[in-house]
PDB file of C-alpha atoms and ligand atoms in Angstrom:
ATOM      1  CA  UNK A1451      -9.181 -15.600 -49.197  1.00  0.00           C
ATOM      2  CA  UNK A1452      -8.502 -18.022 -46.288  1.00  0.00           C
ATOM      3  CA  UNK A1453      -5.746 -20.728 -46.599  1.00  0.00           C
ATOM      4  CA  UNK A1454      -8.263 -23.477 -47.404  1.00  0.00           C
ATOM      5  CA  UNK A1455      -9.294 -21.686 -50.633  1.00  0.00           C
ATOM      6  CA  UNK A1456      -5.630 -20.716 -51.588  1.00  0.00           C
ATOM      7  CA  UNK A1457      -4.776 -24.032 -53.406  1.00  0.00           C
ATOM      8  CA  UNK A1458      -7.750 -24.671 -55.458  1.00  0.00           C
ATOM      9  CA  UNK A1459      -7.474 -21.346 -56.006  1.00  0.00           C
ATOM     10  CA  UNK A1460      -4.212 -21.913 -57.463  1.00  0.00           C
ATOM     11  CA  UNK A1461      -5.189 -24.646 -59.381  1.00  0.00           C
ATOM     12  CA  UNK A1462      -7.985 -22.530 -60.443  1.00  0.00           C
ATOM     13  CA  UNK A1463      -5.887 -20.744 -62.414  1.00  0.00           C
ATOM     14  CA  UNK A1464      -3.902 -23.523 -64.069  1.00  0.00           C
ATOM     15  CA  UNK A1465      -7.269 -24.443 -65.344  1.00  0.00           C
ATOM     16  CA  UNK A1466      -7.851 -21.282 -66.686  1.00  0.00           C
ATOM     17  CA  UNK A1467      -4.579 -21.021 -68.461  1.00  0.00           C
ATOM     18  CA  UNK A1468      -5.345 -24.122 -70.172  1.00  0.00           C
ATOM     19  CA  UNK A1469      -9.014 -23.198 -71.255  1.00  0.00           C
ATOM     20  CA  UNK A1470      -7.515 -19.856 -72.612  1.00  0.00           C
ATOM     21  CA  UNK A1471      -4.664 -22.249 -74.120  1.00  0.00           C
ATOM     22  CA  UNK A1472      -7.547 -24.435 -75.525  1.00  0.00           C
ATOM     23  CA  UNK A1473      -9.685 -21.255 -76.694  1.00  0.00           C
ATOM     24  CA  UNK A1474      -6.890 -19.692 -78.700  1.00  0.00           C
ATOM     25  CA  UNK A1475      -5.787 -23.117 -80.866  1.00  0.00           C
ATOM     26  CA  UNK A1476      -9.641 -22.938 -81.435  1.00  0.00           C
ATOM     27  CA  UNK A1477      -8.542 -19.355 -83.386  1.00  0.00           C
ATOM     28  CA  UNK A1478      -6.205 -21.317 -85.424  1.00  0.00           C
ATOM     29  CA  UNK A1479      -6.231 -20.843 -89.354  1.00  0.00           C
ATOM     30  CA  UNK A1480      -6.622 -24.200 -90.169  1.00  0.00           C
ATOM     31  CA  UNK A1481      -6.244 -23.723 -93.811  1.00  0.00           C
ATOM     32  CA  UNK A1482      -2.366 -22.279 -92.831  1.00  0.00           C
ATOM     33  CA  UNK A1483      -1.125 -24.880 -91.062  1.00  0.00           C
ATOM     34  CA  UNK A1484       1.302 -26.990 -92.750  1.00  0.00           C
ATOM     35  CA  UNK A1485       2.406 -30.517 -91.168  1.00  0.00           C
ATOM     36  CA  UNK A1486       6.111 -31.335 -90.540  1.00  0.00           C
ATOM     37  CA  UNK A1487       6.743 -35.034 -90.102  1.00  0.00           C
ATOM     38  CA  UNK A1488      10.159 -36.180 -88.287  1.00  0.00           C
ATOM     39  CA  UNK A1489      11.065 -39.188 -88.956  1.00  0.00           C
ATOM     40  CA  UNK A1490      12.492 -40.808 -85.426  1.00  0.00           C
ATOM     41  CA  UNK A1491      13.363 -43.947 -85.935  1.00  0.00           C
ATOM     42  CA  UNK A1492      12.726 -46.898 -88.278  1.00  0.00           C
ATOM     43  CA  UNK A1493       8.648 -46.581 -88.760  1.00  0.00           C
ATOM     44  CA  UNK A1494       8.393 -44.114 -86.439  1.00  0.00           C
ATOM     45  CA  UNK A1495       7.250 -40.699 -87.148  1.00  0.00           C
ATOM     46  CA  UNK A1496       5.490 -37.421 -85.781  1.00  0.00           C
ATOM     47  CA  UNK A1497       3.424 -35.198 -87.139  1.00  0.00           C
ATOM     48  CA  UNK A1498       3.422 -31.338 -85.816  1.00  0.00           C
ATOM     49  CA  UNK A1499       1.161 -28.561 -86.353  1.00  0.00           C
ATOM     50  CA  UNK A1500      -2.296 -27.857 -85.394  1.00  0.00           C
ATOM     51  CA  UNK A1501      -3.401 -29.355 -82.110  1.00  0.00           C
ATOM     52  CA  UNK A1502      -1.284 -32.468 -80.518  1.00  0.00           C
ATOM     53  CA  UNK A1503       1.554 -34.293 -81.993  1.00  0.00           C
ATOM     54  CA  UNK A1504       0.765 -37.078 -84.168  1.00  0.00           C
ATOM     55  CA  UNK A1505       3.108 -40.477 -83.590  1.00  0.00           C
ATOM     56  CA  UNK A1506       2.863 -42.357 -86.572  1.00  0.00           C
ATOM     57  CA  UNK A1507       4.248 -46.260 -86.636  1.00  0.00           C
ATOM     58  CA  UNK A1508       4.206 -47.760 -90.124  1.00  0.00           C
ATOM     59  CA  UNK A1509       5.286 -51.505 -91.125  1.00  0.00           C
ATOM     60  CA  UNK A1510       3.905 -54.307 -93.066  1.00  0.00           C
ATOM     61  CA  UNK A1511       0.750 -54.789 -90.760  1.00  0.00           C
ATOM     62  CA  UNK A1512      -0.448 -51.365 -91.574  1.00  0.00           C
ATOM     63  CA  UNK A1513      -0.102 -48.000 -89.813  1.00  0.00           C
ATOM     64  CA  UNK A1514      -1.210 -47.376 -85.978  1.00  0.00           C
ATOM     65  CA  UNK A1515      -1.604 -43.771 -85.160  1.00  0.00           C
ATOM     66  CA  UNK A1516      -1.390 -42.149 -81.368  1.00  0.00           C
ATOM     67  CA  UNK A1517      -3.885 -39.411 -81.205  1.00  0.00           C
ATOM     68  CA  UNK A1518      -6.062 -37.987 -84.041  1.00  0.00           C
ATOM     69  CA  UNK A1519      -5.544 -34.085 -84.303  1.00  0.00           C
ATOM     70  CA  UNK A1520      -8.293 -31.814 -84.395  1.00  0.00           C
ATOM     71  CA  UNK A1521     -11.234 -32.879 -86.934  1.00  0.00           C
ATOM     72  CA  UNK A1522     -10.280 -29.786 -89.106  1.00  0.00           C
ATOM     73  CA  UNK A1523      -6.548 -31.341 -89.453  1.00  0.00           C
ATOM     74  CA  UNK A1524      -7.971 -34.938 -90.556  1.00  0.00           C
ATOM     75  CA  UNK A1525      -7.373 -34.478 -94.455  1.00  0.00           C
ATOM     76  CA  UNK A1526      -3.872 -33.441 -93.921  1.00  0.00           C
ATOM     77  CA  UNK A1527      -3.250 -35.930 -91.075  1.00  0.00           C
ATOM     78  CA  UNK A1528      -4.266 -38.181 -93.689  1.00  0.00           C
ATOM     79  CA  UNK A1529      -2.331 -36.730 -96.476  1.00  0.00           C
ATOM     80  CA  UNK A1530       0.862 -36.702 -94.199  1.00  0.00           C
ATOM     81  CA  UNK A1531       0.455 -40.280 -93.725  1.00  0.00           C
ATOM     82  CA  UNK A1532      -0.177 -41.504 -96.910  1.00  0.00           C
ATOM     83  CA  UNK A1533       3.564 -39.912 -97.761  1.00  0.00           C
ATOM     84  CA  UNK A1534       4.946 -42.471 -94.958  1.00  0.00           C
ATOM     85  CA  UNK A1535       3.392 -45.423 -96.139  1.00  0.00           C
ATOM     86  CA  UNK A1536       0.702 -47.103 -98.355  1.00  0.00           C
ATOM     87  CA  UNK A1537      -0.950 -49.516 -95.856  1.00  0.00           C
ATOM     88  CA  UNK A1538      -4.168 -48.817 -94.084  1.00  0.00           C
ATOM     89  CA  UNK A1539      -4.575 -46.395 -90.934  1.00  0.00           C
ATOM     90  CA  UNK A1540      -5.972 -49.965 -88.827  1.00  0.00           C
ATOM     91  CA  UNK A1541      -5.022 -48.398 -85.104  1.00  0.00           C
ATOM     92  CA  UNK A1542      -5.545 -45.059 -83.731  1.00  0.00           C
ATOM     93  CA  UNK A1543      -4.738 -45.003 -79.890  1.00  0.00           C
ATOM     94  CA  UNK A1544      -6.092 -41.576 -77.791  1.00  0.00           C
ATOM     95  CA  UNK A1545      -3.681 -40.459 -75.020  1.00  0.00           C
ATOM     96  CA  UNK A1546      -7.140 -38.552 -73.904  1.00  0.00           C
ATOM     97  CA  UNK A1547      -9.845 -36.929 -74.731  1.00  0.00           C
ATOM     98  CA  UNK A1548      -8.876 -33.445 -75.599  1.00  0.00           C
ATOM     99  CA  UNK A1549     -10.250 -32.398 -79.293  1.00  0.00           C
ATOM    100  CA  UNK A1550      -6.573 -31.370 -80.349  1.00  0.00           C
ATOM    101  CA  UNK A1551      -5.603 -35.262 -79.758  1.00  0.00           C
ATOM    102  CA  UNK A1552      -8.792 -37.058 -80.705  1.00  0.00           C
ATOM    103  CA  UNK A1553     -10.829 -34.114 -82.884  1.00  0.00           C
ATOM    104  CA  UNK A1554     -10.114 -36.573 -85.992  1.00  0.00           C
ATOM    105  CA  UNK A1555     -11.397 -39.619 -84.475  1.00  0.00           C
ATOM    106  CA  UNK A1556     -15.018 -39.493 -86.411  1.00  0.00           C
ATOM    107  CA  UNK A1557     -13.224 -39.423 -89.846  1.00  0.00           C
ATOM    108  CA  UNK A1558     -10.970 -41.693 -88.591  1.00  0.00           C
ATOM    109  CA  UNK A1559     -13.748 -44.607 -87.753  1.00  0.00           C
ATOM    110  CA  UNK A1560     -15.114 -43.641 -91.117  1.00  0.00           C
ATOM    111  CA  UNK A1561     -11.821 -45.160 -92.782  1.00  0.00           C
ATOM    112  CA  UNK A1562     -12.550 -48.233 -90.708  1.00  0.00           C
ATOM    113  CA  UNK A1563      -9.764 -47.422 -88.134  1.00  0.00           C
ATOM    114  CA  UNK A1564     -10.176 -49.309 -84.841  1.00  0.00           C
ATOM    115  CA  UNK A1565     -10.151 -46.960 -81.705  1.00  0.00           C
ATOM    116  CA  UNK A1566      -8.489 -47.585 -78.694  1.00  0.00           C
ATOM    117  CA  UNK A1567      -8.371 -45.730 -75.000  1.00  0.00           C
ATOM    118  CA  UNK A1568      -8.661 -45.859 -71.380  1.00  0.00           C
ATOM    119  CA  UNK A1569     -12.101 -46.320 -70.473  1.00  0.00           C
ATOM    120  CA  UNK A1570     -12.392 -42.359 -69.200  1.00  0.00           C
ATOM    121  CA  UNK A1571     -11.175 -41.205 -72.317  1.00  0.00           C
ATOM    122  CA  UNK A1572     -14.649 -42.949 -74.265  1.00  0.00           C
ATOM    123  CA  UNK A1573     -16.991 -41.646 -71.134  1.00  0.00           C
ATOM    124  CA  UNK A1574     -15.582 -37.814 -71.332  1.00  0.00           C
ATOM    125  CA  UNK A1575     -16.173 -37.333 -75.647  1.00  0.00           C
ATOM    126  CA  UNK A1576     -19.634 -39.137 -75.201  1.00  0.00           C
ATOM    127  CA  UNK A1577     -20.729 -36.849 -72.177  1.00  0.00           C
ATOM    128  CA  UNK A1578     -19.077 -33.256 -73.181  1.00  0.00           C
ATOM    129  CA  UNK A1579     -18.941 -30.933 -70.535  1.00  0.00           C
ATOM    130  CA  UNK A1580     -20.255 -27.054 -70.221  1.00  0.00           C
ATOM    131  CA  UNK A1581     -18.639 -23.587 -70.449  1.00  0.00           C
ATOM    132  CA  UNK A1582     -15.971 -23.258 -68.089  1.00  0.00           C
ATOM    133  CA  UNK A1583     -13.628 -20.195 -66.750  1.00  0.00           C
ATOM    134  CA  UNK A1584     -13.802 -19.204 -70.336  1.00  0.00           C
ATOM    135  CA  UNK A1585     -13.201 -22.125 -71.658  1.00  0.00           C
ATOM    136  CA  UNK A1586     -16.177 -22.908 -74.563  1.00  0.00           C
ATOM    137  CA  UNK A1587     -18.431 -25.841 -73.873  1.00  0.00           C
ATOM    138  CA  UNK A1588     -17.092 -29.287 -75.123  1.00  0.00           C
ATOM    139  CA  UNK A1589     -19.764 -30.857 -77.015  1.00  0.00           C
ATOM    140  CA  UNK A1590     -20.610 -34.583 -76.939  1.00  0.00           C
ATOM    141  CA  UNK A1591     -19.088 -36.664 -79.651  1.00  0.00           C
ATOM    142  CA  UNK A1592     -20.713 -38.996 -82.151  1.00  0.00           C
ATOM    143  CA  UNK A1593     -20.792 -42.526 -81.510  1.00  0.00           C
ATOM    144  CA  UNK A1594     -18.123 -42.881 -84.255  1.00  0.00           C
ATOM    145  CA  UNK A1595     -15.595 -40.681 -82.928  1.00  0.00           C
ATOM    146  CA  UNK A1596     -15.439 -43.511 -79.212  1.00  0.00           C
ATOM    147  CA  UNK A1597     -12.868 -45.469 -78.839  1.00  0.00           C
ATOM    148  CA  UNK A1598     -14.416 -49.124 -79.423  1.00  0.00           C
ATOM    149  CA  UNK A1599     -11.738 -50.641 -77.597  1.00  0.00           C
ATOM    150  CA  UNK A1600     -11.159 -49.369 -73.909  1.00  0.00           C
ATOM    151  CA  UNK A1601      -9.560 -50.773 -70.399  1.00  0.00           C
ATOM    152  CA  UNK A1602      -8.747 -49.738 -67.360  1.00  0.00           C
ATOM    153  CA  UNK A1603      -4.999 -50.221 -66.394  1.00  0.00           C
ATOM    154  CA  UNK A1604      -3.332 -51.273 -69.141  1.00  0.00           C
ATOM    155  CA  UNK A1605      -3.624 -52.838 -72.825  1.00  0.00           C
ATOM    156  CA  UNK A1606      -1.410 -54.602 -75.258  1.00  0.00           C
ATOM    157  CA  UNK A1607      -1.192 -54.430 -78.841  1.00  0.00           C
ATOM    158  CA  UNK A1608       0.849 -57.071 -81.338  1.00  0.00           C
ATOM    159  CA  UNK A1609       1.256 -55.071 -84.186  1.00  0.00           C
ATOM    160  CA  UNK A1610       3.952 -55.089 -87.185  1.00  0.00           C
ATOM    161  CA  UNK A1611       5.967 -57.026 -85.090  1.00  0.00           C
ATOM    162  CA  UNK A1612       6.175 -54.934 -82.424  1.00  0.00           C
ATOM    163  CA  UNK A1613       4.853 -55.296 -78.292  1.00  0.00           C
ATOM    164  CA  UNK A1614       2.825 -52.161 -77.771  1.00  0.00           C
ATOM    165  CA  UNK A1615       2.026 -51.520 -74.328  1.00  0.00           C
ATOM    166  CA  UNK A1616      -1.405 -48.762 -73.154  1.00  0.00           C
ATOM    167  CA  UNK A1617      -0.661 -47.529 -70.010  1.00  0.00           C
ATOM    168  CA  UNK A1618      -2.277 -45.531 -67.602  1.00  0.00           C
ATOM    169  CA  UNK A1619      -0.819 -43.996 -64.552  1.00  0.00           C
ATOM    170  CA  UNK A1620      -3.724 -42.744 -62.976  1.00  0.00           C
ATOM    171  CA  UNK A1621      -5.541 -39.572 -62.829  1.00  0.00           C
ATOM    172  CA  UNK A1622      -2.606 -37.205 -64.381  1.00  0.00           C
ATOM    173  CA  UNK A1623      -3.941 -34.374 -67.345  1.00  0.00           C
ATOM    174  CA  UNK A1624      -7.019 -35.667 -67.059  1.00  0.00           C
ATOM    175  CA  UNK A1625      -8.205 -38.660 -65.619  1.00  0.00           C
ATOM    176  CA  UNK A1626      -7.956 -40.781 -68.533  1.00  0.00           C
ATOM    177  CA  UNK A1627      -4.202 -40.093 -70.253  1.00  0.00           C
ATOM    178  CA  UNK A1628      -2.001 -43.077 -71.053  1.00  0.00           C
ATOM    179  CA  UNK A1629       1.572 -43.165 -72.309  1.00  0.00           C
ATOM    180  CA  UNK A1630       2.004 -45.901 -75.028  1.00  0.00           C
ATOM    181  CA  UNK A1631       5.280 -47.936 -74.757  1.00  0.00           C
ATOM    182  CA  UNK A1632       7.062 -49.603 -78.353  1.00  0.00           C
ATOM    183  CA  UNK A1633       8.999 -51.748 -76.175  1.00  0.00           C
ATOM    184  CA  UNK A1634      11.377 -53.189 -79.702  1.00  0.00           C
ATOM    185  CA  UNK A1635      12.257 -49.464 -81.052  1.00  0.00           C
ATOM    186  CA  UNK A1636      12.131 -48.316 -77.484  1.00  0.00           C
ATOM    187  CA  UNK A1637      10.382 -45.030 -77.735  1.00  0.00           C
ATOM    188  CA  UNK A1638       7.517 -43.700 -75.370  1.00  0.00           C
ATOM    189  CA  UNK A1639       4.645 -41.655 -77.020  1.00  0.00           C
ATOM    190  CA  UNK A1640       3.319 -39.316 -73.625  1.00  0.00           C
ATOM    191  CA  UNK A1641       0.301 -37.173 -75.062  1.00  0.00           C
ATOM    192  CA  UNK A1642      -0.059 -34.620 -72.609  1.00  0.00           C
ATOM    193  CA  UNK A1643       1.799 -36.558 -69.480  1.00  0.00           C
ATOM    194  CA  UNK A1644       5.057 -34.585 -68.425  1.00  0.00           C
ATOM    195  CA  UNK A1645       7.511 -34.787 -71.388  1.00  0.00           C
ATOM    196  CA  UNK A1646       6.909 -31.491 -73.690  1.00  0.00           C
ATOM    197  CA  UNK A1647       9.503 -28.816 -71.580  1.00  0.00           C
ATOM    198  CA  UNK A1648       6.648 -26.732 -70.953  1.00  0.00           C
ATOM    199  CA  UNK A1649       4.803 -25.363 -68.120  1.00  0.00           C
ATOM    200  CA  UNK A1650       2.702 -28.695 -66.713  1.00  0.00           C
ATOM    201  CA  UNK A1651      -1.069 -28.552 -66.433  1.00  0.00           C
ATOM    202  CA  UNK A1652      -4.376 -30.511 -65.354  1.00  0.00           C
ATOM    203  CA  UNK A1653      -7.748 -30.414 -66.436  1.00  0.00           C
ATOM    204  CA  UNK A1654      -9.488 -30.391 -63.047  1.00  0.00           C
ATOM    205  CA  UNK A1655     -13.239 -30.448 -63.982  1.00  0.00           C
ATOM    206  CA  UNK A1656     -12.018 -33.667 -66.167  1.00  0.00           C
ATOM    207  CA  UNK A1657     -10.233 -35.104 -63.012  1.00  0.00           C
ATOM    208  CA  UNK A1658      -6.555 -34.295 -63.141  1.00  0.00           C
ATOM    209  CA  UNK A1659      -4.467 -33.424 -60.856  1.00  0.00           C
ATOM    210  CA  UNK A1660      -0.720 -31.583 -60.589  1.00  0.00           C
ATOM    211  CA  UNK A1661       0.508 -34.586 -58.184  1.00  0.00           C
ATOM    212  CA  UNK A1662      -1.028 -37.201 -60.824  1.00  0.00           C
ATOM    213  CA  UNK A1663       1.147 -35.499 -63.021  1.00  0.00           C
ATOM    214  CA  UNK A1664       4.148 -35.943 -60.658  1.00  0.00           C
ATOM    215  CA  UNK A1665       3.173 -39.456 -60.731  1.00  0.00           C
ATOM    216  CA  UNK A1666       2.640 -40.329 -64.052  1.00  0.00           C
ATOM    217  CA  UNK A1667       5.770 -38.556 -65.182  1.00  0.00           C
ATOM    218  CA  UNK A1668       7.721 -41.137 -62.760  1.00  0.00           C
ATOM    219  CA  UNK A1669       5.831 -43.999 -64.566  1.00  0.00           C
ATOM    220  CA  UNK A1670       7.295 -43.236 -67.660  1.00  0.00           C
ATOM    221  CA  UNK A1671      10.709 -42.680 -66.077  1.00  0.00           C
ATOM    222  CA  UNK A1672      10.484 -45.934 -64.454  1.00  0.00           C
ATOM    223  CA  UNK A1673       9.247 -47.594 -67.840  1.00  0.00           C
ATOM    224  CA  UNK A1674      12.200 -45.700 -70.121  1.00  0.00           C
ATOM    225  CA  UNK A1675      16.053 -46.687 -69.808  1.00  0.00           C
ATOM    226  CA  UNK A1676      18.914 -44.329 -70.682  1.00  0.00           C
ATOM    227  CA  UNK A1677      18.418 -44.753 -74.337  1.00  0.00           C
ATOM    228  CA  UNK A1678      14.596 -44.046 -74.677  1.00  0.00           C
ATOM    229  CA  UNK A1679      13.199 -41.995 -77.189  1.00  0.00           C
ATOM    230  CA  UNK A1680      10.428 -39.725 -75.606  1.00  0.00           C
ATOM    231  CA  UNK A1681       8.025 -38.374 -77.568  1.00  0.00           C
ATOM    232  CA  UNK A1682       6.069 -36.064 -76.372  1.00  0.00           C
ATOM    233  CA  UNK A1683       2.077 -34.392 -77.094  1.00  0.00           C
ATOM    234  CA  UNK A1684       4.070 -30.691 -77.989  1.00  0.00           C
ATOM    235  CA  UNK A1685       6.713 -28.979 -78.139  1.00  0.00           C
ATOM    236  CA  UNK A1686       9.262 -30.726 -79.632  1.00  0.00           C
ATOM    237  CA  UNK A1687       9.221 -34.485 -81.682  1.00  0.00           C
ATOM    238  CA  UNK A1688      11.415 -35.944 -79.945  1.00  0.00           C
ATOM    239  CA  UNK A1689      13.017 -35.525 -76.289  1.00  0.00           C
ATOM    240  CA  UNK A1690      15.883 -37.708 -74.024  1.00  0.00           C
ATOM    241  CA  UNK A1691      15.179 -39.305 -70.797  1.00  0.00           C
ATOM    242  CA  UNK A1692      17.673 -36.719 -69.273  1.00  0.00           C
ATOM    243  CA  UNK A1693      15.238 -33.770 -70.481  1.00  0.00           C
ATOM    244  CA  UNK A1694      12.115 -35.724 -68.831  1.00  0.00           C
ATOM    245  CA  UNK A1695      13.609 -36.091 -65.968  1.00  0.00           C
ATOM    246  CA  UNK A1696      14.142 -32.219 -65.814  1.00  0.00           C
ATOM    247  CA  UNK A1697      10.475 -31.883 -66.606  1.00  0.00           C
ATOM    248  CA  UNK A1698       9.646 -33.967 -63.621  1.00  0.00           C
ATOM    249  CA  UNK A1699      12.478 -31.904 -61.138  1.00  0.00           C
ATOM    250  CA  UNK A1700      10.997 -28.546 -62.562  1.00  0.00           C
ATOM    251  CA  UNK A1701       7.739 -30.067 -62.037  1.00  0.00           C
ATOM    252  CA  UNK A1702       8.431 -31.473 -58.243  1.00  0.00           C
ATOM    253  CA  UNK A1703      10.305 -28.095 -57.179  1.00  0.00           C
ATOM    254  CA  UNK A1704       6.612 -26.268 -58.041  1.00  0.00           C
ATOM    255  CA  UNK A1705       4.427 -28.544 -56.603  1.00  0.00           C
ATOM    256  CA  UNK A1706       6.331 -28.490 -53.383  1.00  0.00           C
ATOM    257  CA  UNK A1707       7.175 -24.633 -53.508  1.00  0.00           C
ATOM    258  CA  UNK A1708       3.554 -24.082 -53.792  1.00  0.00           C
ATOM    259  CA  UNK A1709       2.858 -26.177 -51.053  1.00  0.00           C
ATOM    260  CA  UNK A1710       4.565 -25.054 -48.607  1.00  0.00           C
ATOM    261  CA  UNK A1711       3.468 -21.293 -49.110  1.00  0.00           C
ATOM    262  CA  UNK A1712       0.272 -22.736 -48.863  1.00  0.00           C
ATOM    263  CA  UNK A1713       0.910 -24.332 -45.772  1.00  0.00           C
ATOM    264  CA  UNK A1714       3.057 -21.157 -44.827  1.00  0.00           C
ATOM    265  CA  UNK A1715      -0.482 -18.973 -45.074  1.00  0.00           C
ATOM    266  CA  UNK A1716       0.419 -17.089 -48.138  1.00  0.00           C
ATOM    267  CA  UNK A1717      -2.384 -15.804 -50.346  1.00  0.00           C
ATOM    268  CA  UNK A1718      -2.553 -16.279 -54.454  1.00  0.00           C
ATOM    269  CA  UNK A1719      -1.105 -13.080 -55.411  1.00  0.00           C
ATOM    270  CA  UNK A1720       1.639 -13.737 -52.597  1.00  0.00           C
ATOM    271  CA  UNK A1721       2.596 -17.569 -54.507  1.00  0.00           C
ATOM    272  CA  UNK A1722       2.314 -16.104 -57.860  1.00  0.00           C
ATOM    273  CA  UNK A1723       4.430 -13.016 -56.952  1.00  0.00           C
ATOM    274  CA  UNK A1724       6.617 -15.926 -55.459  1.00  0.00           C
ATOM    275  CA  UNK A1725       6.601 -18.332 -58.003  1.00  0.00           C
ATOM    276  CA  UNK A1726       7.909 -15.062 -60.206  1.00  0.00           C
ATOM    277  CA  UNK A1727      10.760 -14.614 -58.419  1.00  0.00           C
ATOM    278  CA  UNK A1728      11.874 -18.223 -58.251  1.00  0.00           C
ATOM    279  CA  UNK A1729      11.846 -18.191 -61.916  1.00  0.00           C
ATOM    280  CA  UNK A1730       9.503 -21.101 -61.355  1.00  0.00           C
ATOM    281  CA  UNK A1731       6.708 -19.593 -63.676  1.00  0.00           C
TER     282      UNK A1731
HETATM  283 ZN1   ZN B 110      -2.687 -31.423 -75.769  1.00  0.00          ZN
END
């Protein structure tokens, strides 16, 4: 392998960790998954279990939901929420187009909830993609599971008396992820953007990239103060700014540790052996 092939080589892999990542929660027993919601502040909760965290935001407006599970969640997405509040599901916002965050938008716009994402997020679920590195093929989605409201940089909501702000930092997970922003209760709602304390991936065939994720991981640092409430797409309900911020270090030191054994002429086995050793992995 010359040094030109190393990299995407590299990032290869990453792919393939998340299509075998992706191809195992498709092995999930559905019917044994039970949903835990944390409460995180007033109208603010998220639900875990299954696919992606849930952030639910209830008041007297109705309920807005970020990201829609996978479809085979939906009933007890639904039942989860109608413990938090009475008022209709009216907003369901998709940090991207993975089917663990939007897999319960069809049943969704049956319930008359309006979509929203960025633009790349509606052309990914209506084009699908094939079979790759192991990953199963991602079929196209029915017209009712797009997002009927989409935009390119960034999109406000006025909703139960809140400023809700869409953002999208660029090509990052994929090349459509946004971070939401409740700029009164001050909390961020990341999807899969660098905020879960876990090894940090892209989607290449869908147009991310590892330095996107650098990036958009110092949008939402630049966007949060001290006292933000991060909530990220898994792991854990809620994190601090302080432990995003060590996402984004751990997250800096690989890109640039990789790099320059890249640039240094090492091969793939060489890095990962590397990587191993640096307690990076
Ligand atoms: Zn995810």
């Amino acid at each position: 392998m010359n040094r030109r092939t190393i990299l995407p080589g590299l990032l290869v892999l990453m792919i393939t960790c998340i299509a075998w990542s992706i191809q195992a929660q498709e092995n999930i027993d559905f019917d044994k998954v039970v949903i835990k919601t944390t409460k995180v502040a007033d109208g603010f909760y998220v639900l875990e279990g299954g696919g992606g965290n849930v952030t639910v935001f209830a008041g007297s407006d109705g309920v807005l939901l970020v990201d829609s599970q996978y479809g085979e969640m939906h009933q007890k997405v639904m039942d989860a929420v109608a413990k938090i509040s009475t008022q209709p599901i009216r907003f369901l916002i998709n940090t991207h187009f993975h089917a663990d965050h939007t897999g319960g938008n069809e049943f969704m716009a049956k319930h008359g909830v309006i979509i929203v994402a960025q633009e790349n997020v509606r052309k990914r679920l209506s084009a699908g993609r094939p079979a790759i590195n192991g990953a199963p093929a991602i079929t196209p989605s029915p017209k009712e599971a797009l997002p009927v409201v989409t935009f390119n940089d960034s999109l406000t909501l006025h909703f139960n008396g809140e400023e809700i702000s869409v953002i999208y930092p660029g090509p990052a997970s994929t090349d459509g992820d946004s971070f939401i922003y409740f700029h009164r209760a001050n909390i961020i709602s990341t999807g899969d953007l660098p905020a879960a304390l876990r090894y940090v991936a892209a989607d290449l065939p869908a147009g991310g990239t590892i330095n996107g994720q650098v990036v958009a991981s110092e949008r939402i640092l630049k966007t949060a103060n001290p006292t933000t409430k991060i909530l990220p797409g898994h792991g854990m309900p809620v994190i601090t700014v302080k432990d995003a911020q060590d996402q984004h270090d751990m997250l800096v030191a690989l890109r640039d540790r990789v790099l320059s054994a890249v640039r240094a002429g090492k091969t793939l086995g060489e890095i990962g052996h590397q990587s191993l050793r640096a307690g990076i992995r």
